[in-house]
Tab-separated table of C-alpha atoms in Angstrom:
chain	number	residue	atom	x	y	z
E	182	MET	CA	-10.956	16.489	21.046
E	183	SER	CA	-13.717	14.910	18.923
E	184	GLU	CA	-15.343	11.586	19.886
E	185	PHE	CA	-13.446	10.014	16.947
E	186	GLY	CA	-10.135	12.160	17.332
E	187	ASN	CA	-8.803	15.030	15.241
E	188	CYS	CA	-7.362	15.140	11.791
E	189	ARG	CA	-3.761	14.114	11.958
E	190	HIS	CA	-2.868	16.909	9.390
E	191	CYS	CA	-5.081	20.056	10.197
E	192	ALA	CA	-6.323	19.078	13.702
E	193	ALA	CA	-9.981	19.480	12.784
E	194	PRO	CA	-12.546	17.134	14.641
E	195	LEU	CA	-13.330	13.932	12.672
E	196	THR	CA	-17.086	13.140	12.543
E	197	LEU	CA	-17.977	11.886	8.941
E	198	GLU	CA	-17.417	8.156	8.571
E	199	PHE	CA	-15.809	6.678	5.392
E	200	ALA	CA	-15.861	2.947	6.105
E	201	ASP	CA	-16.226	0.730	9.378
E	202	LEU	CA	-14.776	-2.684	8.977
E	203	GLY	CA	-15.231	-3.928	12.411
E	204	ALA	CA	-12.274	-5.195	14.433
E	205	THR	CA	-9.169	-7.004	12.965
E	206	PRO	CA	-5.666	-7.815	13.983
E	207	VAL	CA	-2.736	-5.775	12.359
E	208	SER	CA	-2.705	-7.056	8.872
E	209	ASN	CA	1.050	-7.954	8.648
E	210	ASP	CA	1.102	-9.723	12.075
E	211	TYR	CA	1.530	-13.367	10.590
E	212	LEU	CA	1.679	-15.997	13.242
E	213	ASP	CA	4.039	-18.799	13.743
E	214	ASP	CA	3.304	-22.318	15.197
E	215	SER	CA	3.550	-21.287	18.600
E	216	GLN	CA	1.511	-18.157	18.197
E	217	VAL	CA	-1.245	-19.839	16.399
E	218	LYS	CA	-2.201	-21.618	19.688
E	219	GLY	CA	-2.641	-18.393	21.699
E	220	GLY	CA	-4.721	-15.274	21.597
E	221	GLU	CA	-4.510	-12.124	19.043
E	222	THR	CA	-5.399	-8.555	19.681
E	223	PHE	CA	-8.096	-7.055	17.562
E	224	TYR	CA	-8.195	-3.403	16.824
E	225	PRO	CA	-11.278	-1.351	15.371
E	226	LEU	CA	-10.738	-0.795	11.824
E	227	ARG	CA	-12.742	2.567	10.980
E	228	ALA	CA	-11.899	5.326	8.703
E	229	PHE	CA	-13.222	8.866	8.599
E	230	VAL	CA	-12.701	11.814	6.263
E	231	CYS	CA	-11.723	15.306	7.678
E	232	GLN	CA	-14.507	17.748	6.375
E	233	THR	CA	-11.846	20.559	6.418
E	234	CYS	CA	-8.646	19.227	4.453
E	235	ARG	CA	-10.293	15.914	2.988
E	236	LEU	CA	-7.712	13.578	4.253
E	237	VAL	CA	-9.225	10.147	4.853
E	238	GLN	CA	-7.714	8.480	7.713
E	239	LEU	CA	-8.062	5.871	10.281
E	240	GLN	CA	-9.501	6.398	13.981
E	241	ASP	CA	-5.977	6.006	16.155
E	242	PHE	CA	-5.661	2.846	17.851
E	243	VAL	CA	-2.251	1.244	16.912
E	244	ALA	CA	1.133	2.771	17.266
E	245	SER	CA	3.356	2.715	14.199
E	246	GLU	CA	6.235	0.943	16.184
E	247	ASP	CA	3.725	-1.767	16.910
E	248	MET	CA	3.274	-2.346	13.266
E	249	PHE	CA	6.659	-1.901	11.446
E	250	ARG	CA	8.803	-3.921	13.510
E	251	ASP	CA	12.122	-5.810	12.996
E	252	ASP	CA	10.378	-8.778	11.640
E	253	TYR	CA	7.976	-7.002	9.080
E	254	ALA	CA	7.128	-9.683	6.539
E	255	TYR	CA	6.456	-7.463	3.404
E	256	PHE	CA	9.512	-7.718	0.977
E	257	SER	CA	8.805	-5.816	-2.396
E	258	SER	CA	11.170	-7.964	-4.431
E	259	PHE	CA	8.779	-10.828	-4.598
E	260	SER	CA	6.491	-9.332	-7.259
E	261	ASN	CA	7.790	-9.484	-10.866
E	262	THR	CA	5.289	-6.867	-11.698
E	263	TRP	CA	6.429	-4.431	-9.003
E	264	LEU	CA	10.040	-4.868	-9.821
E	265	ALA	CA	9.306	-4.089	-13.613
E	266	HIS	CA	7.499	-1.117	-12.404
E	267	ALA	CA	10.537	-0.009	-10.176
E	268	GLU	CA	12.966	-0.629	-13.167
E	269	ASP	CA	10.971	1.598	-15.477
E	270	TYR	CA	10.618	4.290	-12.930
E	271	ALA	CA	14.461	4.362	-12.478
E	272	THR	CA	15.055	4.574	-16.254
E	273	ARG	CA	12.465	7.398	-16.806
E	274	MET	CA	13.413	9.416	-13.796
E	275	THR	CA	17.102	9.174	-14.856
E	276	ASP	CA	16.488	10.546	-18.253
E	277	ARG	CA	13.862	13.183	-17.222
E	278	PHE	CA	15.883	14.728	-14.749
E	279	ASN	CA	19.260	13.999	-16.018
E	280	LEU	CA	20.586	12.116	-13.196
E	281	GLY	CA	24.248	10.784	-13.233
E	282	ALA	CA	27.276	10.132	-10.956
E	283	ASP	CA	27.070	13.623	-9.439
E	284	ALA	CA	23.485	13.220	-8.338
E	285	LYS	CA	21.921	11.570	-5.310
E	286	VAL	CA	18.743	9.398	-4.944
E	287	VAL	CA	17.433	8.984	-1.480
E	288	GLU	CA	14.435	6.609	-1.358
E	289	ILE	CA	12.115	6.954	1.854
E	290	ALA	CA	10.819	3.388	2.750
E	291	SER	CA	13.322	1.707	0.630
E	292	ASN	CA	12.133	-1.801	1.604
E	293	ASP	CA	14.555	-4.545	0.257
E	294	GLY	CA	16.281	-2.287	-2.086
E	295	TYR	CA	13.948	-3.381	-4.979
E	296	LEU	CA	14.102	0.319	-6.508
E	297	LEU	CA	17.594	1.661	-5.485
E	298	GLN	CA	19.211	-1.326	-7.091
E	299	TYR	CA	18.228	-0.061	-10.649
E	300	PHE	CA	19.740	3.512	-9.986
E	301	LYS	CA	22.880	1.968	-8.282
E	302	GLY	CA	23.255	-0.310	-11.334
E	303	VAL	CA	23.930	2.792	-13.673
E	304	GLY	CA	26.393	4.402	-11.252
E	305	ILE	CA	24.067	6.920	-9.552
E	306	PRO	CA	24.960	7.243	-5.797
E	307	VAL	CA	21.741	6.070	-3.543
E	308	LEU	CA	20.752	5.815	-0.015
E	309	GLY	CA	17.689	3.965	1.429
E	310	ILE	CA	15.888	4.927	4.593
E	311	GLU	CA	14.033	1.971	5.944
E	312	PRO	CA	12.393	1.537	9.550
E	313	CYS	CA	12.119	-2.167	9.391
E	314	LYS	CA	15.464	-4.074	9.959
E	315	SER	CA	14.544	-7.338	8.318
E	316	VAL	CA	13.988	-5.798	4.932
E	317	ALA	CA	16.791	-3.222	5.315
E	318	ASP	CA	19.143	-6.022	6.026
E	319	ALA	CA	18.093	-7.701	2.839
E	320	ALA	CA	18.818	-4.616	0.945
E	321	ILE	CA	22.260	-4.322	2.380
E	322	THR	CA	23.209	-7.822	2.253
E	323	ASP	CA	21.413	-9.079	-1.014
E	324	LYS	CA	21.534	-6.015	-3.150
E	325	ASP	CA	24.487	-3.902	-1.689
E	326	VAL	CA	22.089	-0.898	-1.389
E	327	PRO	CA	23.402	1.332	1.558
E	328	THR	CA	20.445	1.579	3.948
E	329	GLU	CA	19.862	3.409	7.285
E	330	VAL	CA	17.148	1.850	9.673
E	331	LEU	CA	15.223	4.667	11.055
E	332	PHE	CA	11.757	6.522	10.784
E	333	PHE	CA	12.003	9.595	8.457
E	334	GLY	CA	11.058	13.204	9.476
E	335	VAL	CA	12.302	16.677	9.847
E	336	GLU	CA	14.962	16.000	12.348
E	337	THR	CA	16.388	12.840	10.440
E	338	ALA	CA	16.310	14.817	7.133
E	339	LYS	CA	18.354	17.695	8.784
E	340	ARG	CA	20.922	15.273	9.976
E	341	LEU	CA	21.260	13.418	6.598
E	342	ALA	CA	21.559	16.915	4.791
E	343	ALA	CA	24.288	17.897	7.308
E	344	GLU	CA	26.045	14.674	6.308
E	345	GLY	CA	26.034	15.427	2.835
E	346	HIS	CA	23.102	13.248	1.702
E	347	SER	CA	20.920	16.200	0.039
E	348	ALA	CA	18.860	14.703	-2.745
E	349	ASP	CA	18.222	15.369	-6.477
E	350	LEU	CA	15.380	12.769	-6.328
E	351	MET	CA	13.528	11.416	-3.409
E	352	PRO	CA	10.960	8.622	-4.328
E	353	ALA	CA	8.471	7.439	-1.756
E	354	ASN	CA	6.530	4.721	-2.956
E	355	ASN	CA	3.319	3.487	-1.042
E	356	VAL	CA	4.635	5.101	2.250
E	357	LEU	CA	2.856	8.361	2.616
E	358	ALA	CA	-0.265	6.390	3.741
E	359	HIS	CA	1.860	4.558	6.436
E	360	VAL	CA	2.894	7.631	8.479
E	361	PRO	CA	1.185	8.725	11.531
E	362	ASP	CA	2.657	12.235	11.630
E	363	ILE	CA	2.333	13.057	8.004
E	364	ASN	CA	3.300	16.769	8.486
E	365	ASP	CA	6.662	15.897	10.039
E	366	PHE	CA	7.153	13.303	7.374
E	367	VAL	CA	6.530	15.615	4.466
E	368	GLY	CA	8.490	18.406	6.149
E	369	GLY	CA	11.540	16.179	5.849
E	370	PHE	CA	11.402	16.145	2.174
E	371	ARG	CA	11.524	19.956	2.136
E	372	GLU	CA	14.682	19.629	4.288
E	373	LEU	CA	16.539	16.885	2.364
E	374	LEU	CA	15.738	18.026	-1.198
E	375	LYS	CA	18.180	20.224	-3.087
E	376	LEU	CA	16.910	23.572	-4.151
E	377	GLU	CA	15.663	22.008	-7.560
E	378	GLY	CA	15.373	18.209	-6.362
E	379	VAL	CA	12.200	16.424	-6.856
E	380	ALA	CA	10.277	14.187	-4.679
E	381	THR	CA	7.845	11.651	-6.121
E	382	PHE	CA	5.054	10.102	-4.119
E	383	GLU	CA	3.049	7.158	-5.271
E	384	PHE	CA	-0.008	5.879	-3.376
E	385	PRO	CA	-3.324	4.137	-4.338
E	386	HIS	CA	-5.415	6.800	-5.481
E	387	LEU	CA	-8.676	7.546	-3.347
E	388	LEU	CA	-10.687	8.245	-6.460
E	389	GLN	CA	-9.817	4.791	-7.729
E	390	GLN	CA	-10.330	3.173	-4.260
E	391	ILE	CA	-13.984	4.596	-4.166
E	392	THR	CA	-14.796	3.898	-7.915
E	393	HIS	CA	-13.707	0.358	-7.742
E	394	ASN	CA	-14.876	-0.843	-4.048
E	395	GLN	CA	-11.196	-1.211	-2.954
E	396	PHE	CA	-12.129	-1.365	0.773
E	397	ASP	CA	-9.611	-4.056	1.379
E	398	THR	CA	-6.743	-1.559	0.969
E	399	ILE	CA	-8.020	-0.157	4.355
E	400	TYR	CA	-5.924	-1.621	7.138
E	401	HIS	CA	-4.062	-0.481	10.436
E	402	GLU	CA	-0.675	-0.082	8.661
E	403	HIS	CA	-2.380	2.711	6.393
E	404	PHE	CA	-3.106	5.586	8.519
E	405	SER	CA	-4.242	7.701	5.576
E	406	TYR	CA	-5.986	7.261	2.238
E	407	LEU	CA	-4.984	9.944	-0.206
E	408	SER	CA	-6.279	12.039	-3.008
E	409	LEU	CA	-4.303	14.847	-4.774
E	410	LEU	CA	-6.760	17.423	-3.095
E	411	ALA	CA	-5.561	16.339	0.315
E	412	VAL	CA	-1.923	15.768	-0.581
E	413	GLU	CA	-1.388	19.246	-2.249
E	414	ARG	CA	-2.856	20.819	0.918
E	415	ILE	CA	-0.507	18.894	3.193
E	416	LEU	CA	2.538	19.790	0.906
E	417	LYS	CA	1.527	23.445	0.699
E	418	VAL	CA	1.380	23.724	4.587
E	419	ASN	CA	4.795	21.993	4.621
E	420	GLY	CA	6.547	24.387	2.217
E	421	MET	CA	6.291	22.184	-0.878
E	422	ARG	CA	4.073	22.273	-4.083
E	423	VAL	CA	2.877	19.539	-6.762
E	424	PHE	CA	3.982	20.344	-10.346
E	425	ASP	CA	3.068	17.066	-12.211
E	426	THR	CA	0.952	13.754	-11.645
E	427	GLU	CA	0.763	10.430	-13.479
E	428	ASN	CA	-1.851	7.912	-13.309
E	429	LEU	CA	-0.655	4.417	-12.790
E	430	THR	CA	-2.130	0.954	-12.927
E	431	THR	CA	-0.357	-0.261	-9.830
E	432	HIS	CA	-2.404	-1.495	-6.647
E	433	GLY	CA	-5.677	-1.079	-8.444
E	434	GLY	CA	-4.999	2.517	-9.691
E	435	SER	CA	-2.384	4.669	-8.043
E	436	LEU	CA	-1.348	8.301	-8.579
E	437	ARG	CA	2.240	9.469	-8.840
E	438	VAL	CA	2.710	13.040	-7.678
E	439	PHE	CA	5.888	15.061	-8.542
E	440	ALA	CA	6.742	17.640	-5.831
E	441	CYS	CA	9.438	20.178	-5.212
E	442	ARG	CA	10.328	23.020	-2.800
E	443	ALA	CA	7.708	25.791	-2.944
E	444	ASP	CA	10.282	28.151	-4.506
E	445	ALA	CA	11.787	25.671	-7.213
E	446	SER	CA	11.403	26.634	-10.854
E	447	TYR	CA	9.187	23.667	-12.081
E	448	ALA	CA	6.077	24.647	-14.037
E	449	GLU	CA	2.656	22.992	-13.559
E	450	THR	CA	1.519	20.431	-16.266
E	451	GLU	CA	-1.528	19.832	-17.985
E	452	ALA	CA	-1.669	16.389	-16.224
E	453	LEU	CA	-1.804	18.031	-12.931
E	454	ALA	CA	-4.685	20.391	-14.042
E	455	ALA	CA	-6.508	17.227	-15.396
E	456	THR	CA	-6.113	15.151	-12.175
E	457	ARG	CA	-7.370	18.272	-10.158
E	458	ALA	CA	-10.389	18.392	-12.587
E	459	ALA	CA	-11.088	14.732	-12.360
E	460	GLU	CA	-11.364	14.790	-8.438
E	461	ALA	CA	-13.391	17.907	-8.558
E	462	ASP	CA	-15.873	16.437	-11.046
E	463	PHE	CA	-16.013	13.103	-8.929
E	464	GLY	CA	-16.953	15.151	-5.851
E	465	LEU	CA	-13.954	14.714	-3.439
E	466	ASP	CA	-14.444	18.062	-1.932
E	467	ASP	CA	-17.954	17.012	-1.040
E	468	ASP	CA	-19.387	14.809	1.800
E	469	LYS	CA	-21.644	12.718	-0.131
E	470	VAL	CA	-19.079	10.577	-2.129
E	471	TYR	CA	-17.573	9.578	1.282
E	472	SER	CA	-20.853	8.702	3.188
E	473	ASP	CA	-21.935	6.652	0.196
E	474	PHE	CA	-18.874	4.476	0.217
E	475	ALA	CA	-20.020	2.526	3.242
E	476	ASP	CA	-22.851	1.012	1.326
E	477	GLN	CA	-20.537	0.003	-1.486
E	478	VAL	CA	-18.388	-1.964	0.854
E	479	ARG	CA	-21.415	-3.825	2.435
E	480	GLN	CA	-22.716	-4.784	-1.200
E	481	THR	CA	-19.179	-5.957	-2.155
E	482	LYS	CA	-18.907	-8.267	0.864
E	483	HIS	CA	-22.423	-9.693	0.259
E	484	SER	CA	-21.583	-10.539	-3.264
E	485	LEU	CA	-18.408	-12.214	-2.381
E	486	LEU	CA	-19.728	-14.285	0.213
E	487	SER	CA	-22.694	-15.118	-1.927
E	488	LEU	CA	-20.480	-16.529	-4.594
E	489	LEU	CA	-18.049	-18.517	-2.430
E	490	MET	CA	-20.932	-19.978	-0.494
E	491	ASP	CA	-22.490	-21.131	-3.789
E	492	LEU	CA	-19.451	-22.691	-4.751
E	493	LYS	CA	-19.018	-24.598	-1.271
E	494	GLY	CA	-22.633	-25.648	-1.576
E	495	LYS	CA	-21.764	-27.328	-4.713
E	496	GLY	CA	-19.031	-29.219	-3.020
E	497	LYS	CA	-16.187	-27.323	-4.574
E	498	ARG	CA	-12.648	-26.929	-2.954
E	499	ILE	CA	-11.477	-23.305	-2.858
E	500	VAL	CA	-7.925	-22.142	-1.723
E	501	GLY	CA	-6.349	-18.820	-1.734
E	502	TYR	CA	-3.481	-17.311	-3.528
E	503	GLY	CA	-1.476	-14.532	-1.715
E	504	ALA	CA	-0.931	-13.444	1.802
E	505	PRO	CA	-1.136	-9.515	1.410
E	506	ALA	CA	-2.343	-7.214	4.049
E	507	LYS	CA	-5.231	-6.271	1.885
E	508	GLY	CA	-6.386	-9.938	1.809
E	509	ASN	CA	-6.329	-9.997	5.665
E	510	THR	CA	-8.587	-7.234	5.735
E	511	LEU	CA	-10.785	-8.846	3.137
E	512	LEU	CA	-10.933	-12.253	4.913
E	513	ASN	CA	-11.510	-10.837	8.602
E	514	PHE	CA	-14.223	-8.353	7.464
E	515	CYS	CA	-16.012	-10.875	5.293
E	516	GLY	CA	-15.728	-13.794	8.023
E	517	ILE	CA	-13.875	-16.022	5.418
E	518	GLY	CA	-11.909	-18.605	7.172
E	519	ARG	CA	-11.084	-22.281	6.964
E	520	ASP	CA	-14.595	-23.340	6.585
E	521	ILE	CA	-14.344	-21.719	3.077
E	522	LEU	CA	-10.687	-21.617	2.154
E	523	ASP	CA	-8.479	-24.658	2.975
E	524	PHE	CA	-5.208	-22.646	2.788
E	525	THR	CA	-3.495	-19.936	0.960
E	526	VAL	CA	0.049	-19.652	-0.606
E	527	ASP	CA	2.469	-17.111	-1.232
E	528	ARG	CA	5.907	-16.773	-3.042
E	529	SER	CA	7.634	-15.028	0.016
E	530	PRO	CA	9.514	-17.563	2.088
E	531	HIS	CA	9.006	-14.983	4.828
E	532	LYS	CA	5.394	-15.849	4.964
E	533	GLN	CA	5.455	-19.673	4.247
E	534	ASP	CA	4.698	-22.092	6.955
E	535	ARG	CA	3.003	-19.363	8.975
E	536	TYR	CA	-0.610	-18.449	9.536
E	537	LEU	CA	-2.740	-15.387	8.563
E	538	PRO	CA	-3.689	-13.097	11.251
E	539	GLY	CA	-7.310	-13.595	12.464
E	540	THR	CA	-8.443	-16.229	10.199
E	541	ARG	CA	-5.414	-18.509	10.997
E	542	LEU	CA	-5.373	-19.801	7.458
E	543	PRO	CA	-2.147	-21.908	6.950
E	544	ILE	CA	0.291	-20.194	4.232
E	545	HIS	CA	2.171	-22.616	1.958
E	546	ALA	CA	4.404	-22.413	-1.028
E	547	PRO	CA	2.670	-22.031	-4.371
E	548	GLU	CA	3.530	-25.574	-5.255
E	549	ALA	CA	0.778	-26.668	-2.757
E	550	ILE	CA	-1.930	-25.723	-5.146
E	551	PHE	CA	-0.723	-28.125	-7.824
E	552	GLU	CA	-0.662	-30.895	-4.969
E	553	ALA	CA	-4.037	-29.889	-3.763
E	554	LYS	CA	-5.698	-29.470	-7.132
E	555	PRO	CA	-8.532	-27.141	-5.864
E	556	ASP	CA	-11.630	-26.245	-8.150
E	557	TYR	CA	-11.089	-22.564	-7.318
E	558	VAL	CA	-8.223	-20.181	-6.541
E	559	LEU	CA	-9.133	-16.984	-4.821
E	560	ILE	CA	-6.605	-14.185	-5.844
E	561	LEU	CA	-6.219	-12.027	-2.690
E	562	PRO	CA	-3.656	-9.658	-4.186
E	563	TRP	CA	-6.208	-8.943	-6.934
E	564	ASN	CA	-3.965	-5.978	-8.227
E	565	LEU	CA	-1.544	-8.865	-9.393
E	566	LYS	CA	-4.157	-11.001	-10.976
E	567	ASP	CA	-2.684	-10.885	-14.518
E	568	GLU	CA	0.701	-11.997	-13.100
E	569	ILE	CA	-0.645	-14.740	-10.861
E	570	LYS	CA	-2.951	-16.212	-13.655
E	571	ASP	CA	0.539	-16.439	-15.824
E	572	GLN	CA	2.312	-18.184	-12.956
E	573	MET	CA	-0.598	-20.450	-11.985
E	574	ALA	CA	-1.881	-21.159	-15.568
E	575	GLY	CA	-1.392	-24.900	-14.962
E	576	ILE	CA	-4.516	-25.091	-12.905
E	577	SER	CA	-6.517	-25.427	-16.045
E	578	ASP	CA	-5.056	-28.962	-16.391
E	579	TRP	CA	-7.517	-30.243	-13.965
E	580	GLY	CA	-10.393	-27.658	-14.595
E	581	GLY	CA	-9.325	-25.323	-12.057
E	582	GLN	CA	-10.438	-21.434	-12.193
E	583	PHE	CA	-9.556	-18.156	-10.539
E	584	VAL	CA	-11.890	-16.006	-8.601
E	585	VAL	CA	-11.307	-12.269	-7.812
E	586	PRO	CA	-13.045	-10.382	-5.072
E	587	ILE	CA	-12.534	-6.698	-6.171
E	588	PRO	CA	-14.012	-4.574	-7.768
E	589	GLU	CA	-16.853	-7.188	-7.850
E	590	ALA	CA	-16.742	-10.943	-7.095
E	591	LYS	CA	-16.401	-13.012	-10.154
E	592	VAL	CA	-14.908	-16.095	-11.632
E	593	LEU	CA	-12.359	-15.361	-14.289
């Protein structure tokens, strides 16, 4: 065993550091009024890259069952941008793979039914697999999307296949990074897919994360940080292969990977070759690009603090917009608390009237910004900045302005 552990995919020792963000609480552990009076557990937040398979991953400290609990507070349906993305996906996949009433779509990490509702709406049978009861209940109750509350892996997949749930399409959006046993998880897709079935994996693309200084996407709920290079190696070991990719704008630059069983008939596309080439040209199979990222992280922190402290020094009032997990990494690593931000707001009622982990910033409904009339609003879910600017355009009435922290701190 290496001093820092071994790779969760190939078991090689981990020695090359990618980022050290100090110690933070679990990013989705929002606090209520009783909890905010007590203590919190902080865990080291340190990422390494495997020099054998190139999977970037966190040093293990927190078990998945301690993070994705029944009261998990992330509900996908509170972002209009994400819902539009999901509806577009459903329409395009239905057409591309000729899905109809005789097909089956099984989504892994189906959250509150944000995606499957669109397949169900056109008569395609669906099943959601979601380990967090709070969001699964919302899918069942609010959207009538059949959902099983469980963690996915090989044994789960075998049971579902035996029960008649073999899938023509298996979407898995922003979940591959969340699984501690990545081989068992990916192996489950091979078991549940039909012979010509397709799995799609969406994840923030490591190439974009490095290019645009997106260190705040590192948090304990994300065990891995993914490139096509690493994902292809993981899929191959588990009896699957990639045949196509798409570059997406979501989450600051994501990659959608189309995969099938190793013996399926799908031919590789030019887009796949282009993505492979882009990663190779960037140097994702070499050490230097990973070791250089640590310097980028420090520079991004310093520029954000410099901007905010300059504004505070001029007597300006600043509040936050959003309570995303990435925002908690950013605030805790940069040491931004109530001395800089008065509060933050969020559209999700599941977060309102609670407090951010670590910083203890109170979370209000968005209307609080129009009552407080701050000079600046720091957009924490910077990947949704255009949607938020439209929603909060009224701050211009009193001369309010927006600030974004990533890829560089600036006033919009």
